[in-house]
Amino acid sequence: MVCYNQNELLRRKPAARQKKREIEVVVLDTKWVKIPAHNPDLQVLKTAGEIIQNGGLVAFPTETVYGLGGDALNPESAKKIYAAKGRPSDNPLIVHICKTEDMEKIVREVPAQAYVLAERFWPGPLTMIMKKADCVPAETTGGLDTVAVRLPDHPAALGFIREAGGFVAAPSANTSGRPSPTLGKYVYEDMNGRIEMILDSGEVGIGVESTIIDLTEDIPVILRPGHVTLEMLQEVLGEVCLDPTMLESDCQQAPKAPGMKYRHYAPRGELVIVSGDRAKVSEKIAELLEEKRGQGLKTGVIVSREEQQLYKADSIKVTGERTDMAAVARSLFRILREFDEEQIDCMYVQAFPQDGIGQAVMNRMLKAAGHKMIEV
Ligand code: AMP
Ligand code: MG
């Protein structure tokens, strides 16, 4: 394991970074560097930025989840990102910028709505889809003629993007299909040997990925729910719609965000959501836990603090107070990964109300559960 704090890294001489394991498989010596979210050492950011400018990959913290960064304007970097994640190359990447006016360099014509949204929500967890400029390679956009742009609300991320040249393509820093990483150690788990560096500033604040809004339609469409909610966007833009593929499992329409057709956030065991009247939900979850334990399976449950005494399970994960949806959002992906570490076979969780951040939480939970939901 290679783990440095930022001062140790600065004292080290540059090491040979690449060893060949087999003919095609390059194993990288991944540097895992702890940095503070605020005022990180400029030299560390410069080192990370140089890696990006030389065509390498660096994972970095944002306010939503950890991103896996490469030069957005270099097609070879995009290819490396897809390879490191094991991600299908038709699933486009989000381009991260560090100042609002930079969107003009990668977007063909910035719509007026984008300036209004940037003013209100940037820096922050909102990604806008617009027509791409020619300088953005097709590899970065999964072959689409649109580009996704975001300006994150995280000082270390902004400093790193600036040092990297201003345009960092970054999907979430997990192996494709696994829960997005909310801690540096999960990035290390998935990306060690595959990328040059991990910038680790501890647990992220929000825990679910950015809201994605498509501004290329007459009426803006939310392609992925996040911390910036439908209501917040409607307040600024007026009419806004939700992509029909967002919450339904049996929608026949092809998704506009190509990533939405792929299995996501999946724990290795089976996750089931139970929805309905609160008392009946508790009863059903208790019954299912008992049944599975009787079959010799390892069980897990996700509960609020008030409900932790209600269940008997091998692993009980507490998210926070019942009404604290931000805590559920922040802890969901970590809990799914912990269930994997504990080799849990069957996991249960109650459905949450789909207002505010609850919509993003339910969207991620439904995907993690492969849309398995029991109504009681
Ligand atoms: P991730 O980086 O893992 O959060 O994934 C990025 C998400 O943004 C994926 O679901 C992509 O499909 C979506 N996305 C990125 N660029 C575009 C685009 N040009 N049009 C629609 N969706 C996009
Ligand atoms: Mg992702």
mmCIF file of C-alpha atoms and ligand atoms in Angstrom:
data_model
loop_
_atom_site.group_PDB
_atom_site.id
_atom_site.type_symbol
_atom_site.label_atom_id
_atom_site.label_comp_id
_atom_site.label_asym_id
_atom_site.label_seq_id
_atom_site.Cartn_x
_atom_site.Cartn_y
_atom_site.Cartn_z
ATOM 1 C CA MET A 1 0.000 0.000 0.000
ATOM 2 C CA VAL A 2 1.332 3.442 -0.900
ATOM 3 C CA CYS A 3 -0.151 6.188 1.245
ATOM 4 C CA TYR A 4 1.466 9.571 1.693
ATOM 5 C CA ASN A 5 0.475 12.760 3.358
ATOM 6 C CA GLN A 6 1.096 15.793 1.186
ATOM 7 C CA ASN A 7 4.442 16.716 2.852
ATOM 8 C CA GLU A 8 5.878 13.238 2.438
ATOM 9 C CA LEU A 9 5.015 13.318 -1.238
ATOM 10 C CA LEU A 10 6.887 16.576 -1.700
ATOM 11 C CA ARG A 11 10.037 15.109 -0.116
ATOM 12 C CA ARG A 12 10.060 12.056 -2.372
ATOM 13 C CA LYS A 13 12.218 11.935 -5.461
ATOM 14 C CA PRO A 14 10.245 11.234 -8.622
ATOM 15 C CA ALA A 15 10.019 7.448 -8.886
ATOM 16 C CA ALA A 16 9.746 5.331 -12.009
ATOM 17 C CA ARG A 17 5.989 5.302 -12.285
ATOM 18 C CA GLN A 18 5.225 2.394 -14.542
ATOM 19 C CA LYS A 19 6.033 -1.307 -14.318
ATOM 20 C CA LYS A 20 4.917 -3.760 -16.975
ATOM 21 C CA ARG A 21 3.113 -6.793 -15.587
ATOM 22 C CA GLU A 22 2.252 -8.393 -18.917
ATOM 23 C CA ILE A 23 2.614 -7.185 -22.450
ATOM 24 C CA GLU A 24 -0.510 -4.975 -22.559
ATOM 25 C CA VAL A 25 -1.316 -4.556 -18.873
ATOM 26 C CA VAL A 26 0.441 -1.560 -17.379
ATOM 27 C CA VAL A 27 0.423 -1.515 -13.592
ATOM 28 C CA LEU A 28 0.872 1.970 -12.244
ATOM 29 C CA ASP A 29 2.402 2.886 -8.919
ATOM 30 C CA THR A 30 -0.627 4.762 -7.598
ATOM 31 C CA LYS A 31 0.280 7.573 -5.211
ATOM 32 C CA TRP A 32 -2.374 8.045 -2.528
ATOM 33 C CA VAL A 33 -1.986 11.536 -1.101
ATOM 34 C CA LYS A 34 -3.957 12.951 1.832
ATOM 35 C CA ILE A 35 -4.748 16.620 1.356
ATOM 36 C CA PRO A 36 -7.002 19.055 3.208
ATOM 37 C CA ALA A 37 -10.141 20.126 1.297
ATOM 38 C CA HIS A 38 -9.304 23.757 2.078
ATOM 39 C CA ASN A 39 -5.857 25.244 1.363
ATOM 40 C CA PRO A 40 -4.161 22.113 0.008
ATOM 41 C CA ASP A 41 -0.458 22.451 -0.789
ATOM 42 C CA LEU A 42 -0.076 24.143 -4.164
ATOM 43 C CA GLN A 43 2.887 21.937 -5.072
ATOM 44 C CA VAL A 44 0.757 18.793 -4.681
ATOM 45 C CA LEU A 45 -1.921 20.283 -6.925
ATOM 46 C CA LYS A 46 0.761 21.190 -9.467
ATOM 47 C CA THR A 47 2.133 17.629 -9.434
ATOM 48 C CA ALA A 48 -1.400 16.285 -9.948
ATOM 49 C CA GLY A 49 -2.079 18.858 -12.670
ATOM 50 C CA GLU A 50 1.106 17.870 -14.494
ATOM 51 C CA ILE A 51 0.041 14.228 -14.512
ATOM 52 C CA ILE A 52 -3.201 15.248 -16.248
ATOM 53 C CA GLN A 53 -1.376 17.479 -18.758
ATOM 54 C CA ASN A 54 0.940 14.548 -19.555
ATOM 55 C CA GLY A 55 -2.040 12.330 -20.354
ATOM 56 C CA GLY A 56 -2.266 10.509 -16.999
ATOM 57 C CA LEU A 57 -5.173 10.036 -14.567
ATOM 58 C CA VAL A 58 -5.762 11.489 -11.084
ATOM 59 C CA ALA A 59 -8.742 10.806 -8.798
ATOM 60 C CA PHE A 60 -9.866 13.839 -6.828
ATOM 61 C CA PRO A 61 -12.488 14.819 -4.259
ATOM 62 C CA THR A 62 -15.534 16.910 -5.089
ATOM 63 C CA GLU A 63 -18.516 17.901 -2.934
ATOM 64 C CA THR A 64 -20.601 15.053 -4.455
ATOM 65 C CA VAL A 65 -18.394 11.933 -4.894
ATOM 66 C CA TYR A 66 -14.758 11.278 -5.910
ATOM 67 C CA GLY A 67 -14.029 11.846 -9.605
ATOM 68 C CA LEU A 68 -11.581 10.018 -11.894
ATOM 69 C CA GLY A 69 -9.918 12.837 -13.827
ATOM 70 C CA GLY A 70 -8.145 13.002 -17.176
ATOM 71 C CA ASP A 71 -7.524 15.774 -19.723
ATOM 72 C CA ALA A 72 -10.959 16.427 -21.272
ATOM 73 C CA LEU A 73 -9.399 17.703 -24.501
ATOM 74 C CA ASN A 74 -7.145 14.667 -25.008
ATOM 75 C CA PRO A 75 -8.878 11.659 -26.621
ATOM 76 C CA GLU A 76 -6.215 9.293 -25.272
ATOM 77 C CA SER A 77 -7.022 10.393 -21.694
ATOM 78 C CA ALA A 78 -10.711 9.621 -22.222
ATOM 79 C CA LYS A 79 -9.792 6.141 -23.478
ATOM 80 C CA LYS A 80 -7.663 5.593 -20.360
ATOM 81 C CA ILE A 81 -10.587 6.625 -18.127
ATOM 82 C CA TYR A 82 -12.900 4.088 -19.782
ATOM 83 C CA ALA A 83 -10.228 1.390 -19.429
ATOM 84 C CA ALA A 84 -9.491 2.189 -15.751
ATOM 85 C CA LYS A 85 -13.185 2.026 -14.854
ATOM 86 C CA GLY A 86 -14.090 -0.838 -17.169
ATOM 87 C CA ARG A 87 -16.749 1.559 -18.474
ATOM 88 C CA PRO A 88 -18.425 1.206 -21.884
ATOM 89 C CA SER A 89 -17.052 3.930 -24.138
ATOM 90 C CA ASP A 90 -20.534 5.147 -25.207
ATOM 91 C CA ASN A 91 -21.130 6.395 -21.638
ATOM 92 C CA PRO A 92 -19.974 10.044 -21.796
ATOM 93 C CA LEU A 93 -17.845 11.862 -19.210
ATOM 94 C CA ILE A 94 -18.584 15.109 -17.381
ATOM 95 C CA VAL A 95 -16.103 17.937 -18.056
ATOM 96 C CA HIS A 96 -15.135 19.754 -14.856
ATOM 97 C CA ILE A 97 -14.086 23.395 -15.079
ATOM 98 C CA CYS A 98 -12.810 25.878 -12.463
ATOM 99 C CA LYS A 99 -14.370 29.136 -13.665
ATOM 100 C CA THR A 100 -17.777 29.778 -15.234
ATOM 101 C CA GLU A 101 -16.484 31.608 -18.311
ATOM 102 C CA ASP A 102 -14.483 28.522 -19.330
ATOM 103 C CA MET A 103 -17.705 26.836 -20.442
ATOM 104 C CA GLU A 104 -17.647 29.158 -23.446
ATOM 105 C CA LYS A 105 -14.457 27.430 -24.666
ATOM 106 C CA ILE A 106 -16.018 23.945 -24.805
ATOM 107 C CA VAL A 107 -19.639 24.769 -25.704
ATOM 108 C CA ARG A 108 -20.663 25.777 -29.244
ATOM 109 C CA GLU A 109 -23.222 28.351 -28.151
ATOM 110 C CA VAL A 110 -23.975 28.856 -24.469
ATOM 111 C CA PRO A 111 -27.746 29.264 -23.954
ATOM 112 C CA ALA A 112 -28.935 32.126 -21.734
ATOM 113 C CA GLN A 113 -30.361 29.584 -19.268
ATOM 114 C CA ALA A 114 -26.851 28.263 -18.603
ATOM 115 C CA TYR A 115 -25.679 31.651 -17.331
ATOM 116 C CA VAL A 116 -28.708 31.918 -15.056
ATOM 117 C CA LEU A 117 -28.131 28.427 -13.663
ATOM 118 C CA ALA A 118 -24.383 29.020 -13.251
ATOM 119 C CA GLU A 119 -25.052 32.228 -11.341
ATOM 120 C CA ARG A 120 -27.444 30.441 -8.986
ATOM 121 C CA PHE A 121 -25.895 26.965 -8.563
ATOM 122 C CA TRP A 122 -22.172 27.121 -9.430
ATOM 123 C CA PRO A 123 -19.858 26.260 -7.911
ATOM 124 C CA GLY A 124 -22.068 23.321 -7.009
ATOM 125 C CA PRO A 125 -23.586 19.922 -7.783
ATOM 126 C CA LEU A 126 -25.236 20.772 -11.121
ATOM 127 C CA THR A 127 -24.115 19.452 -14.522
ATOM 128 C CA MET A 128 -25.413 21.117 -17.687
ATOM 129 C CA ILE A 129 -25.637 19.411 -21.083
ATOM 130 C CA MET A 130 -25.027 21.722 -24.049
ATOM 131 C CA LYS A 131 -23.866 21.455 -27.690
ATOM 132 C CA LYS A 132 -20.152 20.747 -27.747
ATOM 133 C CA ALA A 133 -17.455 22.874 -29.384
ATOM 134 C CA ASP A 134 -15.091 21.195 -31.876
ATOM 135 C CA CYS A 135 -12.193 21.145 -29.395
ATOM 136 C CA VAL A 136 -13.971 18.533 -27.265
ATOM 137 C CA PRO A 137 -13.103 15.092 -28.655
ATOM 138 C CA ALA A 138 -15.821 12.539 -29.395
ATOM 139 C CA GLU A 139 -14.052 10.154 -26.980
ATOM 140 C CA THR A 140 -14.888 12.460 -24.054
ATOM 141 C CA THR A 141 -18.574 12.734 -25.009
ATOM 142 C CA GLY A 142 -19.124 9.077 -25.876
ATOM 143 C CA GLY A 143 -19.609 10.063 -29.519
ATOM 144 C CA LEU A 144 -22.401 12.589 -28.754
ATOM 145 C CA ASP A 145 -22.430 16.134 -30.152
ATOM 146 C CA THR A 146 -23.223 17.461 -26.665
ATOM 147 C CA VAL A 147 -20.969 17.988 -23.665
ATOM 148 C CA ALA A 148 -21.721 17.799 -19.928
ATOM 149 C CA VAL A 149 -20.158 20.663 -17.920
ATOM 150 C CA ARG A 150 -19.826 21.171 -14.169
ATOM 151 C CA LEU A 151 -18.019 23.558 -11.812
ATOM 152 C CA PRO A 152 -17.598 21.739 -8.468
ATOM 153 C CA ASP A 153 -17.873 23.391 -5.056
ATOM 154 C CA HIS A 154 -14.631 22.079 -3.565
ATOM 155 C CA PRO A 155 -11.471 24.199 -3.129
ATOM 156 C CA ALA A 156 -8.999 21.318 -3.688
ATOM 157 C CA ALA A 157 -10.905 20.192 -6.801
ATOM 158 C CA LEU A 158 -10.922 23.729 -8.215
ATOM 159 C CA GLY A 159 -7.172 24.195 -7.586
ATOM 160 C CA PHE A 160 -6.430 20.829 -9.170
ATOM 161 C CA ILE A 161 -8.564 21.576 -12.266
ATOM 162 C CA ARG A 162 -6.786 24.923 -12.688
ATOM 163 C CA GLU A 163 -3.343 23.265 -12.480
ATOM 164 C CA ALA A 164 -4.509 20.535 -14.882
ATOM 165 C CA GLY A 165 -5.202 23.112 -17.606
ATOM 166 C CA GLY A 166 -8.824 23.924 -16.833
ATOM 167 C CA PHE A 167 -10.762 21.028 -18.419
ATOM 168 C CA VAL A 168 -10.866 17.744 -16.513
ATOM 169 C CA ALA A 169 -13.111 14.925 -17.745
ATOM 170 C CA ALA A 170 -14.231 12.938 -14.737
ATOM 171 C CA PRO A 171 -16.765 10.220 -14.136
ATOM 172 C CA SER A 172 -17.128 8.864 -10.620
ATOM 173 C CA ALA A 173 -13.912 7.112 -9.514
ATOM 174 C CA ASN A 174 -15.389 3.633 -9.063
ATOM 175 C CA THR A 175 -15.128 0.487 -11.134
ATOM 176 C CA SER A 176 -18.086 0.578 -13.525
ATOM 177 C CA GLY A 177 -21.234 -0.776 -11.854
ATOM 178 C CA ARG A 178 -19.992 -0.383 -8.258
ATOM 179 C CA PRO A 179 -21.232 2.302 -5.830
ATOM 180 C CA SER A 180 -19.604 5.712 -6.378
ATOM 181 C CA PRO A 181 -16.762 6.353 -3.898
ATOM 182 C CA THR A 182 -17.452 8.760 -1.050
ATOM 183 C CA LEU A 183 -14.104 8.072 0.670
ATOM 184 C CA GLY A 184 -10.513 7.977 -0.642
ATOM 185 C CA LYS A 185 -10.074 4.377 0.549
ATOM 186 C CA TYR A 186 -12.828 3.237 -1.823
ATOM 187 C CA VAL A 187 -11.095 4.968 -4.737
ATOM 188 C CA TYR A 188 -7.914 3.143 -3.736
ATOM 189 C CA GLU A 189 -9.824 -0.158 -3.561
ATOM 190 C CA ASP A 190 -11.108 0.233 -7.143
ATOM 191 C CA MET A 191 -8.282 2.181 -8.823
ATOM 192 C CA ASN A 192 -4.988 1.082 -7.246
ATOM 193 C CA GLY A 193 -2.552 0.213 -10.052
ATOM 194 C CA ARG A 194 -4.827 1.766 -12.693
ATOM 195 C CA ILE A 195 -4.181 5.481 -12.201
ATOM 196 C CA GLU A 196 -1.214 7.678 -11.258
ATOM 197 C CA MET A 197 -2.543 9.476 -8.193
ATOM 198 C CA ILE A 198 -5.408 9.763 -5.695
ATOM 199 C CA LEU A 199 -6.010 13.089 -3.959
ATOM 200 C CA ASP A 200 -7.815 12.171 -0.723
ATOM 201 C CA SER A 201 -9.486 14.786 1.445
ATOM 202 C CA GLY A 202 -11.693 12.461 3.492
ATOM 203 C CA GLU A 203 -15.427 11.871 3.293
ATOM 204 C CA VAL A 204 -17.363 13.925 0.733
ATOM 205 C CA GLY A 205 -20.197 16.219 1.813
ATOM 206 C CA ILE A 206 -23.176 15.291 -0.377
ATOM 207 C CA GLY A 207 -22.629 11.646 -1.286
ATOM 208 C CA VAL A 208 -24.748 11.347 -4.453
ATOM 209 C CA GLU A 209 -23.612 12.534 -7.875
ATOM 210 C CA SER A 210 -24.535 15.889 -9.417
ATOM 211 C CA THR A 211 -27.940 16.693 -10.859
ATOM 212 C CA ILE A 212 -27.758 16.546 -14.679
ATOM 213 C CA ILE A 213 -29.913 18.949 -16.708
ATOM 214 C CA ASP A 214 -30.138 18.849 -20.506
ATOM 215 C CA LEU A 215 -30.354 22.378 -21.964
ATOM 216 C CA THR A 216 -30.473 21.257 -25.608
ATOM 217 C CA GLU A 217 -34.272 20.700 -25.548
ATOM 218 C CA ASP A 218 -36.942 23.430 -25.730
ATOM 219 C CA ILE A 219 -37.919 22.570 -22.181
ATOM 220 C CA PRO A 220 -34.917 21.676 -19.970
ATOM 221 C CA VAL A 221 -34.913 18.021 -18.892
ATOM 222 C CA ILE A 222 -33.453 16.527 -15.707
ATOM 223 C CA LEU A 223 -31.583 13.400 -16.757
ATOM 224 C CA ARG A 224 -30.303 12.507 -13.272
ATOM 225 C CA PRO A 225 -31.658 13.807 -9.937
ATOM 226 C CA GLY A 226 -29.223 15.133 -7.349
ATOM 227 C CA HIS A 227 -28.774 17.678 -4.572
ATOM 228 C CA VAL A 228 -30.086 20.468 -6.852
ATOM 229 C CA THR A 229 -33.733 19.419 -6.985
ATOM 230 C CA LEU A 230 -36.516 19.717 -9.569
ATOM 231 C CA GLU A 231 -38.198 22.380 -7.404
ATOM 232 C CA MET A 232 -34.992 24.447 -7.195
ATOM 233 C CA LEU A 233 -34.532 24.305 -10.977
ATOM 234 C CA GLN A 234 -38.180 25.167 -11.652
ATOM 235 C CA GLU A 235 -37.861 28.187 -9.395
ATOM 236 C CA VAL A 236 -35.104 29.545 -11.647
ATOM 237 C CA LEU A 237 -36.140 28.284 -15.097
ATOM 238 C CA GLY A 238 -39.917 27.914 -14.924
ATOM 239 C CA GLU A 239 -40.865 24.770 -16.803
ATOM 240 C CA VAL A 240 -38.507 21.801 -16.299
ATOM 241 C CA CYS A 241 -39.310 18.123 -16.950
ATOM 242 C CA LEU A 242 -37.993 14.833 -15.664
ATOM 243 C CA ASP A 243 -36.630 12.288 -18.097
ATOM 244 C CA PRO A 244 -39.189 9.452 -18.139
ATOM 245 C CA THR A 245 -36.474 6.802 -17.837
ATOM 246 C CA MET A 246 -35.298 8.281 -14.544
ATOM 247 C CA LEU A 247 -37.427 6.395 -12.063
ATOM 248 C CA GLU A 248 -39.343 3.779 -14.047
ATOM 249 C CA SER A 249 -37.804 0.349 -14.484
ATOM 250 C CA ASP A 250 -39.967 -0.669 -17.455
ATOM 251 C CA CYS A 251 -39.755 2.509 -19.570
ATOM 252 C CA GLN A 252 -39.395 1.596 -23.253
ATOM 253 C CA GLN A 253 -37.770 4.894 -24.270
ATOM 254 C CA ALA A 254 -33.982 4.960 -24.829
ATOM 255 C CA PRO A 255 -32.327 7.044 -22.083
ATOM 256 C CA LYS A 256 -30.842 10.432 -23.072
ATOM 257 C CA ALA A 257 -28.002 10.064 -20.570
ATOM 258 C CA PRO A 258 -26.423 6.915 -21.969
ATOM 259 C CA GLY A 259 -25.100 5.990 -18.530
ATOM 260 C CA MET A 260 -28.639 5.401 -17.341
ATOM 261 C CA LYS A 261 -29.027 2.184 -19.293
ATOM 262 C CA TYR A 262 -26.200 0.486 -17.399
ATOM 263 C CA ARG A 263 -26.453 -1.358 -14.076
ATOM 264 C CA HIS A 264 -25.266 0.943 -11.322
ATOM 265 C CA TYR A 265 -24.286 1.065 -7.671
ATOM 266 C CA ALA A 266 -24.891 -2.639 -7.357
ATOM 267 C CA PRO A 267 -23.864 -4.336 -4.117
ATOM 268 C CA ARG A 268 -22.788 -7.965 -4.537
ATOM 269 C CA GLY A 269 -25.770 -9.297 -2.527
ATOM 270 C CA GLU A 270 -29.476 -8.633 -3.130
ATOM 271 C CA LEU A 271 -30.926 -5.300 -2.043
ATOM 272 C CA VAL A 272 -34.715 -5.002 -1.696
ATOM 273 C CA ILE A 273 -36.698 -1.810 -0.997
ATOM 274 C CA VAL A 274 -39.915 -2.103 1.020
ATOM 275 C CA SER A 275 -42.510 0.601 0.507
ATOM 276 C CA GLY A 276 -45.843 1.492 2.153
ATOM 277 C CA ASP A 277 -47.296 2.251 5.553
ATOM 278 C CA ARG A 278 -44.486 2.637 8.120
ATOM 279 C CA ALA A 279 -45.654 -0.007 10.601
ATOM 280 C CA LYS A 280 -46.316 -2.536 7.843
ATOM 281 C CA VAL A 281 -42.923 -1.834 6.264
ATOM 282 C CA SER A 282 -41.168 -2.558 9.589
ATOM 283 C CA GLU A 283 -43.159 -5.743 10.018
ATOM 284 C CA LYS A 284 -42.339 -6.916 6.489
ATOM 285 C CA ILE A 285 -38.622 -6.157 6.823
ATOM 286 C CA ALA A 286 -38.484 -8.020 10.171
ATOM 287 C CA GLU A 287 -40.252 -10.997 8.582
ATOM 288 C CA LEU A 288 -37.910 -11.068 5.566
ATOM 289 C CA LEU A 289 -34.829 -10.811 7.794
ATOM 290 C CA GLU A 290 -36.007 -13.743 9.897
ATOM 291 C CA GLU A 291 -36.789 -15.837 6.835
ATOM 292 C CA LYS A 292 -33.366 -15.230 5.260
ATOM 293 C CA ARG A 293 -31.497 -15.787 8.522
ATOM 294 C CA GLY A 294 -33.393 -19.057 8.836
ATOM 295 C CA GLN A 295 -31.967 -20.027 5.442
ATOM 296 C CA GLY A 296 -28.459 -19.410 6.754
ATOM 297 C CA LEU A 297 -27.980 -16.229 4.697
ATOM 298 C CA LYS A 298 -26.169 -13.138 6.010
ATOM 299 C CA THR A 299 -28.598 -10.252 6.348
ATOM 300 C CA GLY A 300 -28.321 -6.470 6.478
ATOM 301 C CA VAL A 301 -30.706 -3.580 7.010
ATOM 302 C CA ILE A 302 -30.452 0.188 6.518
ATOM 303 C CA VAL A 303 -32.363 2.091 9.228
ATOM 304 C CA SER A 304 -32.807 5.470 10.841
ATOM 305 C CA ARG A 305 -31.514 6.005 14.378
ATOM 306 C CA GLU A 306 -35.043 5.696 15.808
ATOM 307 C CA GLU A 307 -35.565 2.274 14.227
ATOM 308 C CA GLN A 308 -32.318 0.484 14.970
ATOM 309 C CA GLN A 309 -33.811 -1.551 17.855
ATOM 310 C CA LEU A 310 -36.595 -2.922 15.636
ATOM 311 C CA TYR A 311 -34.588 -5.489 13.702
ATOM 312 C CA LYS A 312 -32.393 -8.537 14.142
ATOM 313 C CA ALA A 313 -29.843 -8.676 11.338
ATOM 314 C CA ASP A 314 -26.172 -9.554 10.933
ATOM 315 C CA SER A 315 -25.443 -5.965 9.943
ATOM 316 C CA ILE A 316 -27.514 -2.935 10.984
ATOM 317 C CA LYS A 317 -26.539 0.350 9.275
ATOM 318 C CA VAL A 318 -27.804 3.570 10.801
ATOM 319 C CA THR A 319 -28.049 6.608 8.528
ATOM 320 C CA GLY A 320 -29.102 9.315 11.008
ATOM 321 C CA GLU A 321 -32.408 10.762 12.234
ATOM 322 C CA ARG A 322 -35.549 9.640 10.370
ATOM 323 C CA THR A 323 -36.096 12.948 8.641
ATOM 324 C CA ASP A 324 -32.429 13.621 7.856
ATOM 325 C CA MET A 325 -32.363 12.783 4.139
ATOM 326 C CA ALA A 326 -28.982 14.506 3.685
ATOM 327 C CA ALA A 327 -27.497 11.911 6.064
ATOM 328 C CA VAL A 328 -29.074 9.094 4.034
ATOM 329 C CA ALA A 329 -27.605 10.565 0.821
ATOM 330 C CA ARG A 330 -24.163 10.977 2.401
ATOM 331 C CA SER A 331 -24.008 7.438 3.796
ATOM 332 C CA LEU A 332 -25.801 5.333 1.148
ATOM 333 C CA PHE A 333 -22.840 4.404 -1.082
ATOM 334 C CA ARG A 334 -20.547 3.828 1.920
ATOM 335 C CA ILE A 335 -23.124 1.485 3.461
ATOM 336 C CA LEU A 336 -23.498 -0.486 0.208
ATOM 337 C CA ARG A 337 -19.729 -0.954 0.097
ATOM 338 C CA GLU A 338 -19.619 -1.963 3.783
ATOM 339 C CA PHE A 339 -22.274 -4.608 3.107
ATOM 340 C CA ASP A 340 -19.967 -5.971 0.399
ATOM 341 C CA GLU A 341 -16.992 -6.001 2.796
ATOM 342 C CA GLU A 342 -19.117 -7.936 5.307
ATOM 343 C CA GLN A 343 -20.291 -10.321 2.554
ATOM 344 C CA ILE A 344 -23.960 -9.691 3.231
ATOM 345 C CA ASP A 345 -26.325 -11.754 1.054
ATOM 346 C CA CYS A 346 -29.685 -9.994 1.552
ATOM 347 C CA MET A 347 -30.235 -6.319 2.394
ATOM 348 C CA TYR A 348 -33.419 -4.397 3.153
ATOM 349 C CA VAL A 349 -34.293 -0.730 3.295
ATOM 350 C CA GLN A 350 -37.521 1.224 3.564
ATOM 351 C CA ALA A 351 -38.568 3.490 0.671
ATOM 352 C CA PHE A 352 -38.013 7.197 1.308
ATOM 353 C CA PRO A 353 -40.305 10.081 0.319
ATOM 354 C CA GLN A 354 -39.300 11.333 -3.134
ATOM 355 C CA ASP A 355 -39.150 15.032 -2.474
ATOM 356 C CA GLY A 356 -36.016 17.178 -2.305
ATOM 357 C CA ILE A 357 -32.832 15.067 -2.157
ATOM 358 C CA GLY A 358 -35.154 12.058 -1.536
ATOM 359 C CA GLN A 359 -35.647 11.814 -5.295
ATOM 360 C CA ALA A 360 -31.895 11.353 -5.866
ATOM 361 C CA VAL A 361 -31.663 8.876 -2.984
ATOM 362 C CA MET A 362 -34.548 6.758 -4.315
ATOM 363 C CA ASN A 363 -33.131 6.921 -7.869
ATOM 364 C CA ARG A 364 -29.790 5.489 -6.657
ATOM 365 C CA MET A 365 -31.453 2.948 -4.339
ATOM 366 C CA LEU A 366 -33.745 1.657 -7.109
ATOM 367 C CA LYS A 367 -30.724 1.164 -9.375
ATOM 368 C CA ALA A 368 -28.746 -0.527 -6.603
ATOM 369 C CA ALA A 369 -31.736 -2.814 -5.990
ATOM 370 C CA GLY A 370 -32.167 -3.575 -9.694
ATOM 371 C CA HIS A 371 -35.671 -2.045 -9.153
ATOM 372 C CA LYS A 372 -36.688 -4.759 -6.646
ATOM 373 C CA MET A 373 -39.358 -3.082 -4.546
ATOM 374 C CA ILE A 374 -42.016 -4.766 -2.403
ATOM 375 C CA GLU A 375 -45.236 -2.784 -1.731
ATOM 376 C CA VAL A 376 -47.018 -3.575 1.548
HETATM 377 P P1 AMP B 1 -20.669 9.695 -13.844
HETATM 378 O O1 AMP B 1 -19.520 10.502 -14.255
HETATM 379 O O2 AMP B 1 -20.345 8.297 -13.469
HETATM 380 O O3 AMP B 1 -21.459 10.422 -12.832
HETATM 381 O O4 AMP B 1 -21.506 9.614 -15.143
HETATM 382 C C1 AMP B 1 -21.730 10.784 -15.880
HETATM 383 C C2 AMP B 1 -23.141 10.800 -16.302
HETATM 384 O O5 AMP B 1 -23.340 11.931 -17.126
HETATM 385 C C3 AMP B 1 -23.494 9.563 -17.103
HETATM 386 O O6 AMP B 1 -24.749 9.051 -16.694
HETATM 387 C C4 AMP B 1 -23.555 10.104 -18.502
HETATM 388 O O7 AMP B 1 -24.391 9.357 -19.325
HETATM 389 C C5 AMP B 1 -24.022 11.549 -18.278
HETATM 390 N N1 AMP B 1 -23.594 12.415 -19.394
HETATM 391 C C6 AMP B 1 -22.355 12.878 -19.604
HETATM 392 N N2 AMP B 1 -22.315 13.589 -20.770
HETATM 393 C C7 AMP B 1 -23.557 13.554 -21.278
HETATM 394 C C8 AMP B 1 -24.160 14.081 -22.452
HETATM 395 N N3 AMP B 1 -23.445 14.762 -23.332
HETATM 396 N N4 AMP B 1 -25.465 13.844 -22.664
HETATM 397 C C9 AMP B 1 -26.183 13.142 -21.761
HETATM 398 N N5 AMP B 1 -25.672 12.612 -20.633
HETATM 399 C C10 AMP B 1 -24.386 12.802 -20.386
HETATM 400 MG MG MG B 2 -20.740 6.959 -11.973
#
